[in-house]
Amino acid sequence: MARSRRRRLPRGGNDFQWCFSQVKGAVDEDVAEADIISTVEFNYSGDLLATGDKGGRVVIFQREQENKSRPHSRGEYNVYSTFQSHEPEFDYLKSLEIEEKINKIRWLPQQNAAHFLLSTNDKTIKLWKISERDKRAEGYNLKDEDGRLRDPFRITALRVPILKPMDLMVEASPRRIFANAHTYHINSISVNSDHETYLSADDLRINLWHLEITDRSFNIVDIKPANMEELTEVITAAEFHPHQCNVFVYSSSKGTIRLCDMRSSALCDRHSKFFEEPEDPSSRSFFSEIISSISDVKFSHSGRYMMTRDYLSVKVWDLNMENRPVETHQVHEYLRSKLCSLYENDCIFDKFECCWNGSDSAIMTGSYNNFFRMFDRNTRRDVTLEASRENSKPRASLKPRKVCTGGKRKKDEISVDSLDFNKKILHTAWHPMENIIAVAATNNLYIFQDKIN
Amino acid sequence: MTRSKPKYKGDAESSSDEVRERSVAELKEEGIMVGGLKRKHSDLEEEEEKDGKWDWSPAGLRNYQQALLRISLDKVQQRSLGPRAPSLLRHVLIHNTLQQLQASIHMSTAPALPPEPLFLGEEDFSLSATIGSILRELETSMDETESPQNQVAPTGLQNEVLPQPDPVFLEALSSRYLGDSGLDDFFLDIDTSAVEKEPALAPLDPPHSLFCAPGSWEWNELDHIMEIILGS
C-alpha cells in the first residue's frame, strides 16, 4: 500500500504522544560523579547531539539515517565521538582546584564536512573540530606499512601512495583554546549570528571573542563593583540574539534581564532594555531573592521572545515589553512551602535550564524526581513526564505524572514529600526541527520521540 | 560564647561537617527531603504551610529566624572547606539572605548589638571565626530578649531601610573570595623596580580597545585589601 510521506510539522506540546526511544548511560545505582551529565545540546541540523559531563568528557551522538531495512531504528542516536575536552587544573596563586566539569557546549553552524563546537569549563573555552576519516594512504616510500622507517639506501624506486578506504574514524582535535580571560566562573557561551564571534560570561563579566583569535578578548560587560563589599548581584546567563548580531541579553541573580546593543558603546554597562517583573508583596519571604535568581535565558528561534527560568517558574518575555513577562508557567509551585528545607539541603541553588521547540510553540524544563515539564503556549496546557528506566520499553508512551499537593492522594499520584530531590533534571534539549527531545537525568541521557501517527 | 541548645536531634555539639553529611546521607538513604533538622523543620514547615504567608506569632518567627541563621552559618562555614573555588552566585545569595535576616532580627530585638569589628591585623582570615562570632552574638541577643513587644510584620521588610551591611562580615567574605593566602600578597603593589635586576623588556603598546588582560584586576584588589588592613 503506497503511503505518501507527510512532512512532519512541529505541533503544540500536548498534542504529542511522547514515547521512549533510547537511554544512554550506566544502569548502576552507584553513580560516579564524573559521569554526571552537565550539558546537552543538539547541533543546527539535529543530526548530532552532544553531552558534556563532570569528568570533562564530551560524547557526541549521531542520528542514524532512516533505513528501510530497519524501519524500527527510526533515526536512533548512536555514539559518534568521545573525547576528553577539559582536565582538572590547579590555580597555584589561589590554591584552588579548577573543575573539569563541562558547563556548556555550543555548536557552530556547519560550513564544511567537519563539525565544530565550543565547550567550556569554569575558566577555559575550547573550539573542537570533529572530522571523519575514511581513507588512508598506502604505499609510502620512506616507511613500511607497519610504520617502520625504511633504510633510505635500500630504496631503489619511487611510487605514488594510493588512497584506500578504511573503517570510518571520527577524530576530535582542539583547534583553539581561549584561556585566561575569566577571573570568575564561566556560566555561558553563545555563538553570534555572524558566525565569527561569540561571547563568554562569568559571574561579573562578559567577554567577546573572535573565533580565530585566542590571545585577546573584548570586555563588553563588567558589573564588578569597585568595592567588592558592595557586590549584591551577579550575572547568571547570557545569550546572543539569534538574528541581530549586535544584540545580546544577560540575566542576574536578582531576577532581572538586561538587553544590550553593542553598537551603542564598546562597554555595554548601560543596557538598552531592562526586564523585571515587580515583586508580588503578598508572597514575599526570606527566600524571595534566591528563588527569583534566573538560572537560564533563551531566545526563541524567531527572536521575538525570550524565556527565563527561575527556581519555581518559567517566564516568556516579549522583547518589546520590559515591565512584565507575557507568560508565566509554574513548574513546581508545590515547593513554595518547602523553601526552608530546600535552602537547608542546597536544592534551592539548583540551576535548571529551559528550551524552546523548533516552532516556538512549546517550552520544556526540568524538575525533581526525574520529572520534566512541557508547556504548550497555544493551548495553555501543560504536562509532567518522567524519565525513568521503568518506563523505558521501546516505543512505550510516556504517561503523564501528577504531584499531589495536599489532601487525599489519588492512585498514581506522588506526594510532595515522596519526591526524590537527588534526581534532578537540570539539562534538556529539543531537536531544532523535529519532535525529539533529549533529557539528562544525572548520568543517563533519555531520548524521547513523538509517535508517528 | 557557646550555643546552649543542641543544634540537631540527638546531637549536642555537632560540627558543621557532620551535620551536613548526616543530612545528605539521610537524603540519599531515604530518597526524600528529610534533613537532620526534621524535628525543628517539620514544625516550621507545618507553620509555613498552614498560613502560606507571613502571619506568625513572634515566637514562631524567632524560631524560624534562628533556624535560618544556623543554616546560613553552616553554609558559610562549608564554603571555606574544600579545594574548589566557591561559587560567587551562591555566596551573594546567602549573603543577601543573611542581610535580610539581620535586618529582621534587629527589628525584633531591642536594642541591636553592634558587632565588635575584629582586628584584621591578626593573620586569621578564616571566615568561620568572623561570621560565627557575629552571628552567635546575634543569636544570644535573641535568646536573652523577652518576646518582642511589637508584632513583627515581615512584610514591612521591604519598606524598611536595611541597616548598613556588617563591614567585618563583608570584608572577610570579600577577602576570602579573593583567596588571599597571607601577608605576602600585600607587598606586591610596592614599587620594587629600583631593586629588581632583570633587564627591562620593551613595554608593550597599551591596548587601544578594552582588552581583558589577565592579572589586572588583582592590582585593584590589593589596594583594597591594604585599605582594609590599615584603615579598619
XYZ file of C-alpha atoms in Angstrom:
685
model
C 0.000 0.000 0.000
C 1.514 3.253 -1.059
C 1.639 5.827 1.646
C 2.670 9.371 0.969
C 5.214 10.664 3.358
C 3.758 13.565 5.239
C 6.215 16.245 6.167
C 6.284 16.366 9.939
C 5.458 19.847 11.197
C 6.053 20.722 14.826
C 2.806 20.858 16.775
C 1.676 22.045 20.165
C 3.100 20.428 23.253
C 0.146 18.485 24.468
C -0.789 17.019 21.114
C 2.332 14.998 21.349
C 2.488 11.417 22.313
C 5.955 11.172 23.692
C 7.458 7.732 23.519
C 10.598 6.353 24.936
C 13.247 5.965 22.267
C 16.623 5.376 23.889
C 18.556 5.732 27.103
C 22.327 6.141 27.271
C 24.489 5.604 30.310
C 25.138 3.075 33.050
C 22.360 1.408 34.997
C 24.299 1.251 38.258
C 22.745 2.619 41.400
C 26.146 3.980 42.367
C 26.704 6.880 40.079
C 30.288 8.006 39.561
C 30.367 11.769 39.919
C 32.415 12.127 36.743
C 29.595 10.564 34.728
C 27.004 13.121 35.750
C 25.859 14.923 32.594
C 26.286 18.674 32.879
C 25.152 19.915 29.454
C 23.155 18.678 26.445
C 22.949 20.343 23.030
C 21.667 19.462 19.568
C 23.528 20.902 16.592
C 21.817 23.097 13.998
C 20.520 20.194 11.918
C 19.672 17.987 14.868
C 21.720 15.142 13.456
C 24.280 15.464 16.201
C 23.621 15.534 19.937
C 26.458 16.471 22.277
C 26.693 15.904 26.016
C 29.314 17.111 28.459
C 29.902 15.653 31.899
C 31.509 16.455 35.225
C 34.577 14.458 34.277
C 35.336 16.864 31.440
C 34.336 14.455 28.677
C 32.245 15.202 25.624
C 30.194 12.464 23.980
C 28.606 13.132 20.600
C 25.761 11.012 19.301
C 24.800 10.911 15.642
C 21.396 10.159 14.295
C 21.293 7.110 12.078
C 19.865 7.628 8.645
C 16.403 6.151 8.449
C 16.706 2.825 6.856
C 14.064 0.829 5.022
C 15.590 -2.446 6.071
C 15.466 -1.443 9.716
C 12.338 0.665 9.987
C 12.217 0.414 13.737
C 15.541 2.095 14.211
C 13.750 5.242 13.063
C 16.610 7.620 13.441
C 18.339 6.346 16.550
C 21.224 8.230 18.078
C 24.458 6.286 18.435
C 27.847 7.263 19.714
C 29.789 9.155 17.091
C 32.727 10.540 19.023
C 34.007 10.653 22.595
C 36.851 12.809 23.787
C 38.323 14.399 26.869
C 37.689 18.090 26.484
C 38.943 19.519 29.760
C 41.213 18.254 32.512
C 41.226 19.324 36.134
C 43.691 22.112 36.787
C 45.198 23.773 39.784
C 45.422 27.501 40.317
C 48.604 27.850 42.318
C 48.097 31.516 43.046
C 44.890 30.900 44.949
C 45.463 27.273 45.948
C 42.248 26.267 44.309
C 41.250 23.452 42.009
C 39.662 24.299 38.700
C 36.954 21.786 37.908
C 36.982 19.983 34.595
C 33.206 19.873 34.508
C 31.828 20.986 31.129
C 29.451 23.849 31.858
C 28.234 24.453 28.332
C 28.585 23.171 24.773
C 27.558 25.252 21.791
C 27.749 24.090 18.194
C 28.919 26.255 15.331
C 26.899 26.208 12.127
C 28.342 23.698 9.741
C 30.421 25.186 6.941
C 32.231 22.166 5.536
C 32.484 18.438 6.115
C 33.837 18.885 9.626
C 31.799 19.831 12.689
C 32.872 22.436 15.202
C 31.755 23.018 18.755
C 32.745 25.200 21.678
C 32.996 23.586 25.084
C 33.785 25.369 28.315
C 34.564 24.667 31.937
C 34.789 27.357 34.647
C 37.820 29.053 33.138
C 38.711 27.937 29.612
C 36.784 27.686 26.356
C 37.915 25.305 23.631
C 36.994 25.055 19.977
C 36.895 21.428 18.871
C 36.922 20.139 15.331
C 35.254 16.804 14.769
C 36.094 15.267 11.417
C 35.750 11.957 9.718
C 38.461 9.978 8.159
C 37.506 7.108 5.891
C 40.558 6.769 3.687
C 44.163 6.069 4.341
C 47.242 6.255 2.233
C 49.160 3.121 1.378
C 52.470 2.677 -0.331
C 54.693 5.200 1.355
C 58.247 5.339 0.194
C 60.038 6.151 3.380
C 58.231 3.820 5.724
C 56.787 0.355 5.762
C 53.122 -0.477 6.084
C 53.631 -1.002 9.793
C 55.293 2.368 10.160
C 58.901 1.361 10.485
C 61.253 3.657 8.703
C 62.961 2.188 5.718
C 66.620 2.402 5.199
C 66.945 5.151 2.556
C 69.782 3.377 0.818
C 67.559 0.412 0.146
C 65.030 2.437 -1.805
C 65.613 1.964 -5.493
C 62.339 3.080 -6.973
C 59.663 5.647 -6.114
C 55.982 5.032 -6.072
C 52.962 7.234 -5.576
C 50.963 6.322 -2.451
C 47.383 5.385 -3.173
C 44.292 6.106 -1.089
C 42.357 3.149 0.162
C 39.086 3.063 2.067
C 39.196 2.272 5.759
C 36.737 1.922 8.576
C 35.279 5.247 9.482
C 37.247 7.009 12.177
C 35.981 10.139 13.868
C 38.650 12.419 15.216
C 38.272 15.308 17.594
C 41.038 17.855 17.807
C 41.246 21.107 19.760
C 41.668 23.926 17.251
C 41.597 26.911 19.593
C 41.994 27.367 23.292
C 40.583 30.586 24.761
C 42.116 30.875 28.189
C 42.981 33.323 30.938
C 40.167 35.754 30.313
C 37.854 34.937 33.193
C 38.566 35.555 36.829
C 35.212 34.165 37.895
C 33.313 31.070 36.814
C 32.091 30.916 33.229
C 28.355 30.200 33.163
C 27.506 30.813 29.482
C 28.848 30.848 25.968
C 26.877 31.944 22.945
C 27.789 31.939 19.259
C 26.859 35.098 17.394
C 24.696 35.074 14.270
C 27.674 36.460 12.356
C 29.332 33.060 12.910
C 32.612 34.808 13.569
C 32.352 35.913 17.154
C 30.997 34.527 20.389
C 30.521 35.713 23.942
C 31.513 34.112 27.221
C 30.028 35.226 30.528
C 31.191 34.692 34.081
C 29.674 35.950 37.344
C 30.765 39.524 36.826
C 31.950 39.995 33.260
C 31.087 39.204 29.670
C 33.766 38.937 27.009
C 33.507 38.978 23.241
C 35.827 36.755 21.223
C 36.669 36.240 17.625
C 36.762 32.545 16.837
C 40.125 32.900 15.129
C 41.844 34.878 17.875
C 42.734 33.325 21.188
C 45.092 35.793 22.795
C 42.635 38.647 23.113
C 39.055 39.207 24.018
C 36.983 42.346 24.403
C 35.271 43.000 27.684
C 31.735 44.157 26.892
C 30.045 43.956 30.308
C 31.624 44.473 33.694
C 29.437 44.637 36.779
C 32.193 44.216 39.296
C 31.867 46.990 41.873
C 34.949 48.994 42.770
C 34.412 47.784 46.287
C 33.641 44.054 46.455
C 31.804 44.727 49.698
C 29.081 46.310 47.605
C 28.525 43.217 45.488
C 24.926 42.120 45.678
C 24.177 40.863 42.196
C 25.914 38.553 39.710
C 25.448 37.549 36.081
C 23.810 34.152 35.747
C 23.375 33.613 31.980
C 23.907 35.393 28.668
C 22.927 34.824 25.057
C 23.225 36.489 21.673
C 20.115 37.357 19.728
C 19.567 34.690 17.050
C 19.408 37.199 14.180
C 20.682 40.594 15.324
C 24.399 40.219 15.729
C 24.738 43.382 17.801
C 22.197 42.384 20.458
C 22.620 40.131 23.466
C 20.941 39.666 26.834
C 22.186 38.732 30.267
C 20.279 37.704 33.355
C 21.091 38.271 37.003
C 20.742 36.715 40.427
C 18.089 39.320 41.250
C 15.707 38.165 38.550
C 16.440 40.902 36.031
C 17.379 40.720 32.358
C 19.310 43.379 30.520
C 19.344 43.648 26.755
C 22.407 45.346 25.307
C 23.238 46.726 21.914
C 26.924 46.611 21.071
C 26.556 49.432 18.610
C 25.783 51.919 21.345
C 29.120 51.681 23.106
C 32.126 49.456 23.433
C 31.449 48.713 27.075
C 27.811 47.746 27.402
C 27.416 48.739 31.005
C 24.305 50.659 30.193
C 21.551 48.442 28.933
C 19.186 49.281 26.122
C 16.321 47.459 27.807
C 15.737 46.304 31.354
C 13.290 43.491 32.033
C 11.961 42.964 35.526
C 8.662 41.851 36.927
C 7.550 43.767 40.003
C 7.511 41.604 43.083
C 4.238 40.347 44.491
C 4.336 41.668 48.061
C 1.967 39.005 49.323
C 4.363 36.204 48.506
C 7.498 37.799 49.885
C 9.729 35.671 52.101
C 13.357 35.438 53.128
C 13.818 33.309 50.024
C 12.230 35.680 47.542
C 15.528 36.798 46.154
C 17.045 33.346 45.890
C 14.068 31.951 44.024
C 13.955 34.923 41.699
C 17.529 34.304 40.565
C 17.421 33.423 36.875
C 19.202 30.183 36.038
C 18.773 30.249 32.257
C 17.779 32.641 29.492
C 16.972 31.558 25.919
C 15.792 33.495 22.923
C 13.009 31.993 20.869
C 14.004 30.841 17.398
C 12.049 33.743 15.962
C 13.974 36.259 18.045
C 10.769 37.964 19.158
C 10.661 36.435 22.614
C 12.967 35.234 25.307
C 12.376 32.762 28.087
C 13.810 32.842 31.611
C 13.875 30.110 34.230
C 13.874 30.915 37.927
C 13.510 28.396 40.732
C 9.764 27.875 40.589
C 8.682 29.126 37.187
C 9.405 29.746 33.520
C 8.578 33.152 32.070
C 8.222 34.201 28.462
C 9.039 37.822 27.696
C 8.171 39.887 24.651
C 11.269 41.896 23.799
C 9.068 44.930 23.335
C 7.656 44.791 26.846
C 10.010 45.329 29.721
C 7.752 45.645 32.717
C 6.398 42.123 32.889
C 6.517 38.763 31.110
C 3.768 37.843 28.666
C 3.539 34.331 30.090
C 4.386 32.718 33.402
C 4.324 28.951 33.773
C 4.562 27.315 37.184
C 6.960 24.414 37.156
C 6.563 23.093 40.703
C 4.680 25.644 42.781
C 4.139 22.978 45.467
C 7.740 23.560 46.502
C 6.995 27.089 47.705
C 6.059 25.840 51.156
C 9.237 23.769 51.320
C 11.733 26.502 50.619
C 13.311 26.350 54.070
C 14.207 22.684 53.658
C 15.312 23.255 50.102
C 17.576 26.019 51.367
C 18.988 23.730 54.010
C 19.785 20.918 51.583
C 21.024 23.340 48.922
C 18.440 22.323 46.336
C 17.268 25.922 46.193
C 20.510 26.734 44.385
C 19.916 24.171 41.626
C 20.152 25.743 38.196
C 17.517 24.439 35.833
C 17.700 25.105 32.113
C 14.823 25.546 29.687
C 14.348 25.183 25.947
C 12.035 26.010 23.061
C 10.773 23.632 20.415
C 11.576 24.381 16.797
C 8.418 26.402 16.104
C 8.460 28.223 19.495
C 5.019 26.829 20.277
C 6.166 24.749 23.250
C 8.713 25.049 26.035
C 10.293 22.459 28.276
C 12.154 22.475 31.557
C 13.189 20.003 34.242
C 12.177 19.406 37.838
C 12.869 16.892 40.626
C 12.154 13.182 40.873
C 13.320 12.908 37.254
C 10.222 14.804 36.209
C 10.239 17.300 33.385
C 7.537 19.707 32.333
C 6.246 20.815 28.961
C 4.062 23.833 28.299
C 2.071 24.417 25.144
C 1.933 28.146 24.572
C -1.058 27.943 22.219
C -3.404 25.666 24.119
C -2.022 26.752 27.535
C -1.902 23.136 28.595
C 0.986 21.574 30.434
C 2.147 18.075 31.184
C 4.551 16.428 33.617
C 6.540 13.476 32.334
C 9.135 11.247 33.937
C 12.471 9.944 32.705
C 12.926 6.573 34.322
C 14.154 3.131 33.491
C 10.799 1.673 34.484
C 9.084 3.489 31.627
C 11.775 2.517 29.187
C 10.215 -0.092 26.985
C 10.896 0.562 23.317
C 8.340 2.963 21.878
C 6.324 2.910 25.083
C 4.225 6.020 25.548
C 5.019 8.221 28.481
C 2.259 8.539 30.970
C 1.616 11.987 32.416
C 2.579 12.267 36.085
C 0.912 14.250 38.810
C 2.169 15.537 42.124
C -0.343 15.520 44.934
C -0.119 18.761 46.855
C -2.425 18.077 49.731
C -5.449 16.163 50.819
C -6.044 12.670 49.694
C -3.508 11.272 47.327
C -5.098 9.678 44.307
C -3.785 6.499 42.791
C -0.764 7.101 40.546
C -0.125 10.468 42.131
C 3.013 11.087 44.091
C 3.070 13.228 47.193
C 5.468 16.130 47.549
C 7.215 14.503 50.488
C 7.996 11.414 48.423
C 9.801 13.290 45.695
C 13.430 12.366 45.254
C 15.385 15.619 45.295
C 18.570 13.870 44.272
C 17.032 13.019 40.923
C 17.020 16.369 39.243
C 16.645 17.141 35.563
C 18.661 20.280 35.012
C 19.508 19.880 31.306
C 17.122 19.249 28.458
C 17.301 19.863 24.720
C 14.776 19.911 21.895
C 15.638 18.960 18.313
C 15.647 22.157 16.222
C 13.083 20.872 13.739
C 11.536 17.617 14.851
C 9.772 16.377 17.927
C 12.702 14.673 19.530
C 13.870 15.615 22.993
C 16.949 14.741 24.987
C 16.662 14.741 28.776
C 19.662 14.339 31.080
C 18.857 12.543 34.324
C 22.036 12.506 36.411
C 24.264 10.117 34.444
C 21.666 8.914 31.969
C 20.565 10.533 28.742
C 16.996 9.791 27.705
C 15.777 10.376 24.176
C 12.053 10.599 23.564
C 10.301 10.903 20.229
C 6.826 11.784 19.174
C 4.910 8.791 17.914
C 4.320 8.995 14.182
C 0.641 8.866 13.507
C 30.110 32.359 73.533
C 28.847 28.829 73.107
C 25.428 27.854 71.913
C 23.407 26.322 74.690
C 20.811 24.465 72.648
C 21.614 21.280 70.758
C 21.554 22.057 67.087
C 20.035 18.871 65.868
C 18.140 15.994 67.340
C 20.368 13.726 69.419
C 23.444 15.806 68.864
C 24.895 18.125 71.449
C 27.694 19.878 69.647
C 27.958 18.634 66.141
C 30.421 20.095 63.778
C 29.007 21.651 60.699
C 30.616 18.924 58.606
C 28.886 16.122 60.470
C 25.576 17.872 60.311
C 25.877 18.366 56.599
C 26.915 14.791 55.969
C 24.102 13.432 58.003
C 21.588 15.473 56.076
C 22.986 14.314 52.792
C 23.218 10.698 53.925
C 19.666 10.744 55.146
C 18.559 12.285 51.914
C 20.290 9.612 49.912
C 19.092 6.801 52.118
C 15.500 7.733 52.157
C 15.486 9.457 48.834
C 13.260 12.106 50.299
C 13.688 15.554 51.594
C 14.387 14.911 55.232
C 17.368 16.695 56.646
C 18.893 16.448 60.075
C 16.609 19.287 61.047
C 13.492 17.225 60.720
C 12.254 17.773 64.214
C 12.567 21.527 64.095
C 11.756 21.899 60.485
C 8.668 19.831 60.233
C 7.253 22.195 62.837
C 8.406 25.136 60.822
C 7.090 23.701 57.602
C 3.751 22.967 59.143
C 3.536 26.524 60.353
C 4.593 27.770 56.976
C 2.115 25.614 55.152
C -0.727 26.486 57.441
C -0.595 30.131 56.669
C 1.355 30.143 53.452
C 2.124 33.734 54.261
C 3.966 35.732 56.854
C 1.472 35.914 59.651
C 3.201 34.313 62.576
C 3.463 34.744 66.264
C 6.648 36.426 67.426
C 7.902 33.187 68.976
C 7.314 31.244 65.800
C 9.092 33.840 63.767
C 12.039 33.901 66.147
C 12.428 30.135 65.953
C 12.294 30.349 62.218
C 14.859 33.117 62.112
C 17.135 31.180 64.439
C 16.902 28.104 62.262
C 17.638 30.105 59.140
C 20.571 31.783 60.832
C 22.040 28.444 61.812
C 21.559 27.032 58.359
C 23.124 30.098 56.780
C 26.035 29.955 59.186
C 26.623 26.324 58.232
C 26.611 27.212 54.604
C 29.064 29.979 55.060
C 31.379 27.680 57.006
C 31.018 24.896 54.467
C 32.195 27.182 51.781
C 35.631 27.638 53.271
C 36.231 23.904 53.169
C 37.147 22.037 50.051
C 39.722 22.671 47.351
C 37.415 24.165 44.759
C 36.733 27.825 44.330
C 33.445 28.802 45.973
C 30.512 29.783 43.842
C 30.135 33.544 43.816
C 26.447 33.260 42.954
C 25.762 31.116 45.986
C 27.860 33.404 48.169
C 25.968 36.508 47.078
C 22.551 34.881 47.520
C 23.382 33.592 51.011
C 24.890 36.919 51.959
C 21.824 38.843 50.813
C 19.584 36.428 52.709
C 21.700 36.872 55.824
C 21.367 40.628 55.476
C 17.614 40.312 55.429
C 17.768 38.074 58.482
C 19.988 40.542 60.285
C 17.575 43.315 59.414
C 14.558 41.472 60.691
C 16.369 40.338 63.823
C 17.453 43.878 64.562
C 13.890 44.957 64.157
C 12.571 42.319 66.509
C 15.152 42.605 69.268
C 15.940 45.774 71.121
C 18.489 47.172 71.393
C 20.533 45.875 68.495
C 24.051 44.899 69.497
C 26.572 46.301 67.065
C 29.058 43.520 66.477
C 32.594 44.321 67.568
C 34.759 44.629 64.486
C 37.583 42.168 64.687
C 41.062 43.483 64.240
C 42.053 42.144 60.876
C 45.701 42.650 61.594
C 45.643 39.193 63.051
C 46.509 36.582 60.477
C 43.263 34.724 60.772
C 41.238 35.499 57.684
C 39.119 32.492 58.385
C 35.530 33.144 57.505
C 34.116 30.988 60.234
C 35.741 32.967 63.003
C 34.340 36.333 61.972
C 30.910 35.275 60.782
C 30.491 32.788 63.566
C 31.166 35.276 66.297
C 28.904 37.924 64.819
C 26.024 35.566 64.304
C 26.467 33.922 67.686
C 26.196 37.339 69.269
C 23.006 37.932 67.384
C 21.635 34.568 68.451
C 22.374 35.115 72.102
C 20.858 38.553 71.918
C 17.742 36.895 70.556
C 17.810 34.184 73.229
C 18.148 36.656 76.049
C 15.464 39.068 74.950
C 11.866 38.649 76.066
C 9.380 38.113 73.312
C 9.263 41.391 71.492
C 6.566 43.868 72.335
C 5.612 44.572 68.780
C 4.168 42.107 66.375
C 6.856 41.684 63.801
C 5.487 42.315 60.367
C 7.922 40.867 57.878
C 6.029 42.367 55.025
C 7.408 45.589 56.360
C 10.853 44.354 55.435
C 10.718 45.797 52.040
C 9.689 49.169 53.367
C 12.372 49.396 56.000
C 15.732 50.831 55.235
C 18.160 47.964 55.763
C 20.955 48.672 58.199
C 24.437 49.034 56.802
C 25.933 45.701 55.886
C 28.185 44.489 58.624
C 31.627 45.663 57.497
C 33.671 42.908 59.077
C 31.431 40.235 57.633
C 31.693 41.649 54.167
C 35.387 42.354 54.299
C 36.077 38.840 55.466
C 33.900 37.466 52.722
C 35.467 39.526 50.006
C 39.000 38.849 51.108
C 38.285 35.149 51.410
C 36.814 35.042 47.967
C 39.837 36.737 46.565
C 41.734 33.829 48.005
C 44.328 35.739 49.924
C 46.853 33.327 51.161
C 48.731 35.532 53.531
C 50.552 38.716 54.100
C 52.989 38.167 51.255
C 50.500 39.455 48.745
C 50.336 42.822 50.417
C 53.786 43.792 49.358
C 53.147 43.213 45.681
C 51.967 46.735 44.999
C 55.125 48.257 46.385
C 57.311 49.535 43.622
C 60.433 47.428 43.581
C 61.665 48.474 40.172
C 64.733 50.117 41.619
C 65.685 46.877 43.262
C 64.995 44.380 40.523
C 67.983 43.421 38.389
C 66.126 41.900 35.472
C 66.546 43.747 32.203
C 63.518 45.823 31.449
C 61.672 44.493 28.439
C 60.330 46.923 25.903
C 56.904 47.802 27.226
C 54.008 46.628 25.098
C 51.849 49.236 23.491
C 48.833 49.916 25.653
C 45.756 48.329 24.174
C 43.678 50.620 22.085
C 40.462 48.872 22.839
C 39.259 47.266 26.015
C 41.348 44.184 26.467
C 40.785 41.829 29.283
C 44.365 41.486 30.443
C 44.767 38.702 32.947
C 46.037 39.802 36.283
C 44.979 43.432 36.030
C 42.087 43.014 38.422
C 44.398 41.808 41.133
C 46.099 45.163 41.494
C 42.828 46.893 42.326
C 42.021 44.187 44.823
C 45.378 44.501 46.580
C 44.884 48.229 47.060
C 41.525 47.445 48.519
C 42.965 44.848 50.852
C 45.646 47.263 52.021
C 42.929 49.751 52.881
C 41.113 47.162 54.945
C 44.226 46.128 56.805
C 45.394 49.615 57.545
C 42.167 51.503 57.677
C 39.738 49.430 59.721
